Every structure is written in structure tokens, then in C-alpha cells.
Amino acid sequence: MDFDDTNLATKLKDKNLFRQKCFINGEWMDSESGKTFEIYNPSDSTLIGLMPNCSKKETIFAIESANNAWEKWKKLSGKDRSIIIRNWHELIIKNIDDLALIMTLENGKPINDSRGEIMYASWFTDWFSEEAKRAYGKTIPSTTADRRIITIKQPVGVCGIITPWNFPSAMITRKVAPALAAGCTVVIKPAGTTPFSATALVELAHRAGVPKGVINLISVSEKDVSQVGDELCTNRHVRKISFTGSTNVGRSLMAKSASTIKKVSMELGGHAPLIVFDDADIDEAVKGSMANKYRNSGQVCVSANRIFVHEKIHDEFAEKLAKKSAELKVSDGRKEGAQIGPLITMAAVEKVQDHVSDAKSKGAKIITGGELDNEGRQFYKPTVMTEVTNDMKIFYEETFGPVAPLIKFSDDEEVIQMANDTSYGLAGYFFSKDIGRIWRVAEALEYGMIGVNAGVISTEVAPFGGIKESGVGREGAAEGLDEYLEIKYICFDGISN
Ligand code: SIN
């Protein structure tokens, strides 16, 4: 194979951050079979590394290691765990250049966006290093004079952490930092296309002083993923599964986890509506839509997939959005000024092409983009389409690409009905200046998160998550810690005589 194992490593300031192994019980190791799978740069299809193709056997070893380590880890004080998570946080910030480069190479994200994601990832280590000290219980007034009642919160146990390729670092810290803070131990299974951001973060966690067995990482190719996924979901020592990814995979993981009644957190598909009302500030709405739609080339579960624009301002909004979209620089994420990177795989490109050609065949008009970019076979031009209707695939299915479909509407009731006409319920956005309308629409939209005059709303201090088929549970914020805790009620009798 024409591949030099040290290629990526030599580009890093700290070459030990490029780890092509899984991590179990405090040690970097290969799969027992010696089998590996390949990871390619989506910008130019060059091979960037190999990872062990783990099986059920390594998964069981990782779960057992996590289970053994849990005994000690859960007994540390919140403050002691907090110190270790804070060390991890500081190492992430210190190594931002290397972490961002690894991400750009395996995910394709423009280097500035990768740096932005490393900062985003570090917000969770920052937040949960503090929250580790705040797993508060309650005292509850008893109904009888001779009893006292309290609740305490205790760690759930071993958690299976299954993370996506679109935010390969932030989704690790958004799940692992609260798990560690709560006193849980973890087995991480990163996406097969982007494992190196995860191994670099695990290396830093190890250096930060996370004890052996507390964090484990197993890798497996997308093709063989079920042998690892099935074990994580059915092994009785795993008490929780936290997953970010598609609704279909989430549904299957939930079904498998039902066999051992695990706690689950599922952050699934989005299909977000973005509504621009006639009283909106159009320039602000264009700016918010750009930030929302083209983040990570549209490969974001909270990205707008249907942009509803009031008929009075539709043409002006469409023209301004198309102009700005056409100005975006589509390029290999390593190049200066890159704004739109490649789509993750050819399958992702084919899905975008299918949605666009289906919409075109049913009458949609492409006002910019609508085709591959010359930069390479996985680069798709930022696209704005008008005259999108509800018989098109794009109206009901997540596109996960840089395509902005515009739909005209004339009244509030109609647009709320259209926005809610989906089985998804992750995020919704709208632009308006009317305070009455703002409250009415925010309350009426059936989504777990609402952006009002804001295109990007992700933050560590607010609970991230969806309703309906977009998932269960919340990540980040105080709620994010609770997802890794069980409540125990303790009743004391015989207090008064
Ligand atoms: C996601 O798309 O999975 C996460 C996006 C975010 O955290 O903002």
C-alpha cells in the first residue's frame, strides 16, 4: 500500500496525538485479529491512516475494564473528578492546532471551522469540570412526623458513547465530560470515518490523569459496526447508551438496548425549519440563514432543511441569500480562506444530488449552485432553490448538504402547520421583530430548541436535544449531567419517639 504511517504525525507539533490504535484499560492496542480499516481524507481521497477493526471480543474487554474502573472512579469526590476534567480541558486548548489539523484531514472541515469546533468541544470540558461538584440531591418533607426523606444522585455506571463524524470532537466532550463528572466510566465508539479526533482526545484525557479503564475507545469500520454496537447495547454491564447520529440508527440502538432496559440519550435527525416573517430584518435573516445553513457544509443535524419565507419579502431574501451563497469559497479545508469543505463520502454527495434533481424535476428553480464544484468530486456548490413544494423529497427528508430550499408562505397558521409537518423535532428557527408573534411561534413550533433571530444556538450552557423522532434526553447544561446520574430516594424511619 502506498502509505507512509508517519504522514499525518509529521505534520503535527506533537506526533503522539496521531494514534492509530484502540485504547483499552489504559493501553493503546491493536485488534486481536490484527485487522484494520482505512480512513481517507474526503477532500482528496488520500489515505490518512488505519485503525484496528475491533470485534465483540475487544468490546467485551473494554466494557469489563470500564466496569472494573468504575468501582474506584465513582468513589472519588466530585471535586477530585473536576480537577482531572479541568486538566483535560487545558490540554485540549493547548493542543488546538494539532487537534484542528487532524479534524480537517479526516472530516474535511475548513481549518478555521475545525479550530472553532475544538473551542466548542472545550466548552463542555470547561462546563462539566464545574458541574462535577453539583450533583445535588434534595430533602423532601415527609408526610409523617417520624420519617425523613432525601434523594441522592449517583453515577449510572458504564456508558457506551457512540459519536458521529460531523462533529468528531465536540460530540465526544459533550458526552464524555458529563459522564466522567457524574462518576461514570465510558467505552467510546467513534465514527469509522473520523476516529483520529477521538483517539487524540483520549490521548489527552490519559495525559490529564484519567485513570486506566475509565475511558476506553474501540474502533470498527462502518461495515462491521454491528458486532461492536450490538455488544454495547446488550451487555448487562453497560447501563447507558448515548448516541448522536441518524434517527434510523438511533431507533435500532434503542430497540437493542431495550433487552437490558438501558438508559438512553439519543440526539438524532433534525430537518429544521427556518421561517422568515415579513417583519424580519432581512439582512439579519440572511446572515443567520448563512451561518445556520452552511455550517460544516450543511452536514449538521440542527441545520435548516426548509426555509419558509413570507411572500412579501421572498424575492428580496432569495436574491440576497443566493448572492452571499455564491460568494462562499468552496475548497480543501487546508487552503487559506476555505469556507465550504467536502461532503464526508460519495454516498453523501449522491443523496444531495438526488434531492436536488428530484426537486428540479418537480418544478423547483435553482438560483445558485445545484451542481458539483470543480474543487473535487465530493465538493458541492452552495445551492439556493426556490418554488419548493411538499411533494419533493427535500421537504420531508434531511438533505445533510449545502442546499437551501425556499418555500413561500402567506400566513402564520399555515407556516406553523408546514414547519411542524414532520416526524422530526430537533431545532427550529425564525426571524421576526414582533414580540407577540415571537412568543406565539416559539410556543407553537414542535421542536426541542428554538432560535429567535439567531441562526446558531449551540452552547454548553443550554440543554441541547430534540422531541418526536429527533431523540430523547438533553446534552450540555445542568440537564446534561443528570443524564449520567440515577436518583436514589432514601427514607429514614423512627426519627421521633
Ligand atoms: C450535530 O449536528 O450533531 C450537533 C450540532 C451542534 O452541536 O451544534
CSV table of N, CA, C and O in Angstrom, one decimal, residues 262-305:
chain,number,residue,atom,x,y,z
A,262,LYS,N,-31.7,-0.3,29.2
A,262,LYS,CA,-30.7,0.7,29.5
A,262,LYS,C,-31.3,2.1,29.4
A,262,LYS,O,-32.3,2.3,28.7
A,263,LYS,N,-30.7,3.0,30.2
A,263,LYS,CA,-31.0,4.4,30.0
A,263,LYS,C,-30.4,4.8,28.6
A,263,LYS,O,-29.3,4.3,28.2
A,264,VAL,N,-31.1,5.7,27.9
A,264,VAL,CA,-30.5,6.1,26.6
A,264,VAL,C,-30.6,7.6,26.5
A,264,VAL,O,-31.5,8.3,27.0
A,265,SER,N,-29.6,8.2,25.8
A,265,SER,CA,-29.7,9.6,25.3
A,265,SER,C,-29.5,9.5,23.8
A,265,SER,O,-28.5,8.9,23.3
A,266,MET,N,-30.5,10.0,23.0
A,266,MET,CA,-30.4,9.9,21.6
A,266,MET,C,-30.5,11.3,21.0
A,266,MET,O,-31.6,12.0,21.2
A,267,GLU,N,-29.5,11.7,20.3
A,267,GLU,CA,-29.6,13.0,19.6
A,267,GLU,C,-29.6,12.7,18.1
A,267,GLU,O,-28.6,12.3,17.5
A,268,LEU,N,-30.8,12.8,17.5
A,268,LEU,CA,-31.0,12.1,16.2
A,268,LEU,C,-31.2,13.2,15.1
A,268,LEU,O,-30.8,14.3,15.2
A,269,GLY,N,-31.9,12.8,14.0
A,269,GLY,CA,-32.0,13.6,12.9
A,269,GLY,C,-32.8,14.9,13.1
A,269,GLY,O,-33.5,15.0,14.1
A,270,GLY,N,-32.7,15.9,12.3
A,270,GLY,CA,-33.2,17.2,12.6
A,270,GLY,C,-34.3,17.7,11.6
A,270,GLY,O,-35.5,17.8,12.0
A,271,HIS,N,-34.0,18.0,10.4
A,271,HIS,CA,-34.9,18.6,9.4
A,271,HIS,C,-35.5,19.9,9.8
A,271,HIS,O,-36.8,20.1,9.8
A,272,ALA,N,-34.7,20.8,10.3
A,272,ALA,CA,-35.1,22.0,10.9
A,272,ALA,C,-35.8,23.0,9.9
A,272,ALA,O,-35.3,23.2,8.8
A,273,PRO,N,-36.9,23.6,10.4
A,273,PRO,CA,-37.5,24.7,9.6
A,273,PRO,C,-36.8,26.0,10.0
A,273,PRO,O,-36.4,26.2,11.2
A,274,LEU,N,-36.7,26.9,9.1
A,274,LEU,CA,-36.3,28.3,9.4
A,274,LEU,C,-37.3,29.2,8.7
A,274,LEU,O,-37.5,29.1,7.5
A,275,ILE,N,-37.9,30.1,9.5
A,275,ILE,CA,-39.0,30.9,9.0
A,275,ILE,C,-38.6,32.4,9.0
A,275,ILE,O,-38.1,32.9,10.0
A,276,VAL,N,-38.8,33.0,7.9
A,276,VAL,CA,-38.6,34.5,7.8
A,276,VAL,C,-39.9,35.2,7.6
A,276,VAL,O,-40.5,35.1,6.6
A,277,PHE,N,-40.3,35.9,8.7
A,277,PHE,CA,-41.6,36.6,8.6
A,277,PHE,C,-41.4,37.9,7.9
A,277,PHE,O,-40.3,38.4,7.8
A,278,ASP,N,-42.6,38.5,7.5
A,278,ASP,CA,-42.5,39.8,6.7
A,278,ASP,C,-42.0,41.0,7.6
A,278,ASP,O,-41.5,42.0,7.0
A,279,ASP,N,-42.0,40.8,8.9
A,279,ASP,CA,-41.5,42.0,9.7
A,279,ASP,C,-40.0,41.8,10.1
A,279,ASP,O,-39.5,42.5,10.9
A,280,ALA,N,-39.4,40.7,9.6
A,280,ALA,CA,-38.0,40.4,10.0
A,280,ALA,C,-37.0,41.5,9.4
A,280,ALA,O,-37.3,42.1,8.3
A,281,ASP,N,-35.9,41.6,10.0
A,281,ASP,CA,-34.8,42.4,9.4
A,281,ASP,C,-34.2,41.4,8.4
A,281,ASP,O,-33.5,40.4,8.7
A,282,ILE,N,-34.3,41.7,7.1
A,282,ILE,CA,-34.0,40.8,6.0
A,282,ILE,C,-32.5,40.5,6.0
A,282,ILE,O,-32.0,39.4,5.9
A,283,ASP,N,-31.7,41.6,6.2
A,283,ASP,CA,-30.2,41.3,6.2
A,283,ASP,C,-29.8,40.4,7.4
A,283,ASP,O,-28.9,39.5,7.2
A,284,GLU,N,-30.4,40.6,8.5
A,284,GLU,CA,-30.1,39.8,9.7
A,284,GLU,C,-30.5,38.3,9.4
A,284,GLU,O,-29.9,37.4,9.8
A,285,ALA,N,-31.7,38.2,8.8
A,285,ALA,CA,-32.2,36.9,8.4
A,285,ALA,C,-31.3,36.1,7.4
A,285,ALA,O,-31.1,35.0,7.6
A,286,VAL,N,-30.8,36.9,6.5
A,286,VAL,CA,-29.8,36.3,5.5
A,286,VAL,C,-28.6,35.9,6.2
A,286,VAL,O,-28.1,34.7,6.1
A,287,LYS,N,-28.1,36.7,7.1
A,287,LYS,CA,-26.8,36.4,7.9
A,287,LYS,C,-27.0,35.2,8.7
A,287,LYS,O,-26.2,34.2,8.7
A,288,GLY,N,-28.2,35.1,9.4
A,288,GLY,CA,-28.5,34.0,10.3
A,288,GLY,C,-28.6,32.7,9.5
A,288,GLY,O,-28.2,31.6,9.9
A,289,SER,N,-29.3,32.8,8.3
A,289,SER,CA,-29.5,31.6,7.5
A,289,SER,C,-28.2,31.1,6.9
A,289,SER,O,-28.0,29.9,6.8
A,290,MET,N,-27.3,32.0,6.6
A,290,MET,CA,-26.0,31.6,6.0
A,290,MET,C,-25.2,30.8,7.1
A,290,MET,O,-24.7,29.8,6.9
A,291,ALA,N,-25.2,31.4,8.3
A,291,ALA,CA,-24.4,30.8,9.4
A,291,ALA,C,-25.0,29.4,9.7
A,291,ALA,O,-24.3,28.5,10.0
A,292,ASN,N,-26.3,29.4,9.7
A,292,ASN,CA,-27.0,28.1,10.0
A,292,ASN,C,-26.9,27.1,8.9
A,292,ASN,O,-26.5,25.9,9.2
A,293,LYS,N,-27.1,27.5,7.7
A,293,LYS,CA,-27.2,26.5,6.6
A,293,LYS,C,-25.9,26.0,6.2
A,293,LYS,O,-25.7,24.8,5.9
A,294,TYR,N,-24.8,26.8,6.2
A,294,TYR,CA,-23.6,26.3,5.6
A,294,TYR,C,-22.5,25.9,6.6
A,294,TYR,O,-21.4,25.5,6.3
A,295,ARG,N,-22.9,25.9,7.9
A,295,ARG,CA,-22.0,25.4,8.9
A,295,ARG,C,-21.7,23.9,8.6
A,295,ARG,O,-22.6,23.1,8.3
A,296,ASN,N,-20.4,23.6,8.5
A,296,ASN,CA,-20.0,22.2,8.2
A,296,ASN,C,-20.6,21.7,6.9
A,296,ASN,O,-21.1,20.6,6.8
A,297,SER,N,-20.7,22.6,5.9
A,297,SER,CA,-21.2,22.3,4.6
A,297,SER,C,-22.7,21.8,4.7
A,297,SER,O,-23.1,21.0,3.8
A,298,GLY,N,-23.4,22.2,5.7
A,298,GLY,CA,-24.8,21.8,5.8
A,298,GLY,C,-24.9,20.4,6.4
A,298,GLY,O,-26.0,19.9,6.6
A,299,GLN,N,-23.8,19.8,6.9
A,299,GLN,CA,-23.9,18.5,7.5
A,299,GLN,C,-24.0,18.6,9.0
A,299,GLN,O,-23.2,18.2,9.8
A,300,VAL,N,-25.2,19.1,9.4
A,300,VAL,CA,-25.4,19.4,10.8
A,300,VAL,C,-26.9,19.1,11.1
A,300,VAL,O,-27.7,19.4,10.3
A,301,CYS,N,-27.1,18.4,12.2
A,301,CYS,CA,-28.5,17.9,12.4
A,301,CYS,C,-29.4,19.1,12.8
A,301,CYS,O,-30.6,19.0,12.7
A,302,VAL,N,-28.8,20.2,13.2
A,302,VAL,CA,-29.7,21.4,13.6
A,302,VAL,C,-29.7,22.4,12.4
A,302,VAL,O,-30.2,23.5,12.6
A,303,SER,N,-29.2,22.0,11.2
A,303,SER,CA,-29.2,22.9,10.1
A,303,SER,C,-30.6,23.0,9.5
A,303,SER,O,-31.3,22.0,9.4
A,304,ALA,N,-30.9,24.2,9.0
A,304,ALA,CA,-32.2,24.4,8.4
A,304,ALA,C,-32.3,23.6,7.1
A,304,ALA,O,-31.5,23.6,6.2
A,305,ASN,N,-33.4,22.8,7.0
A,305,ASN,CA,-33.6,22.0,5.8
A,305,ASN,C,-34.7,22.5,4.9
A,305,ASN,O,-34.9,22.1,3.8
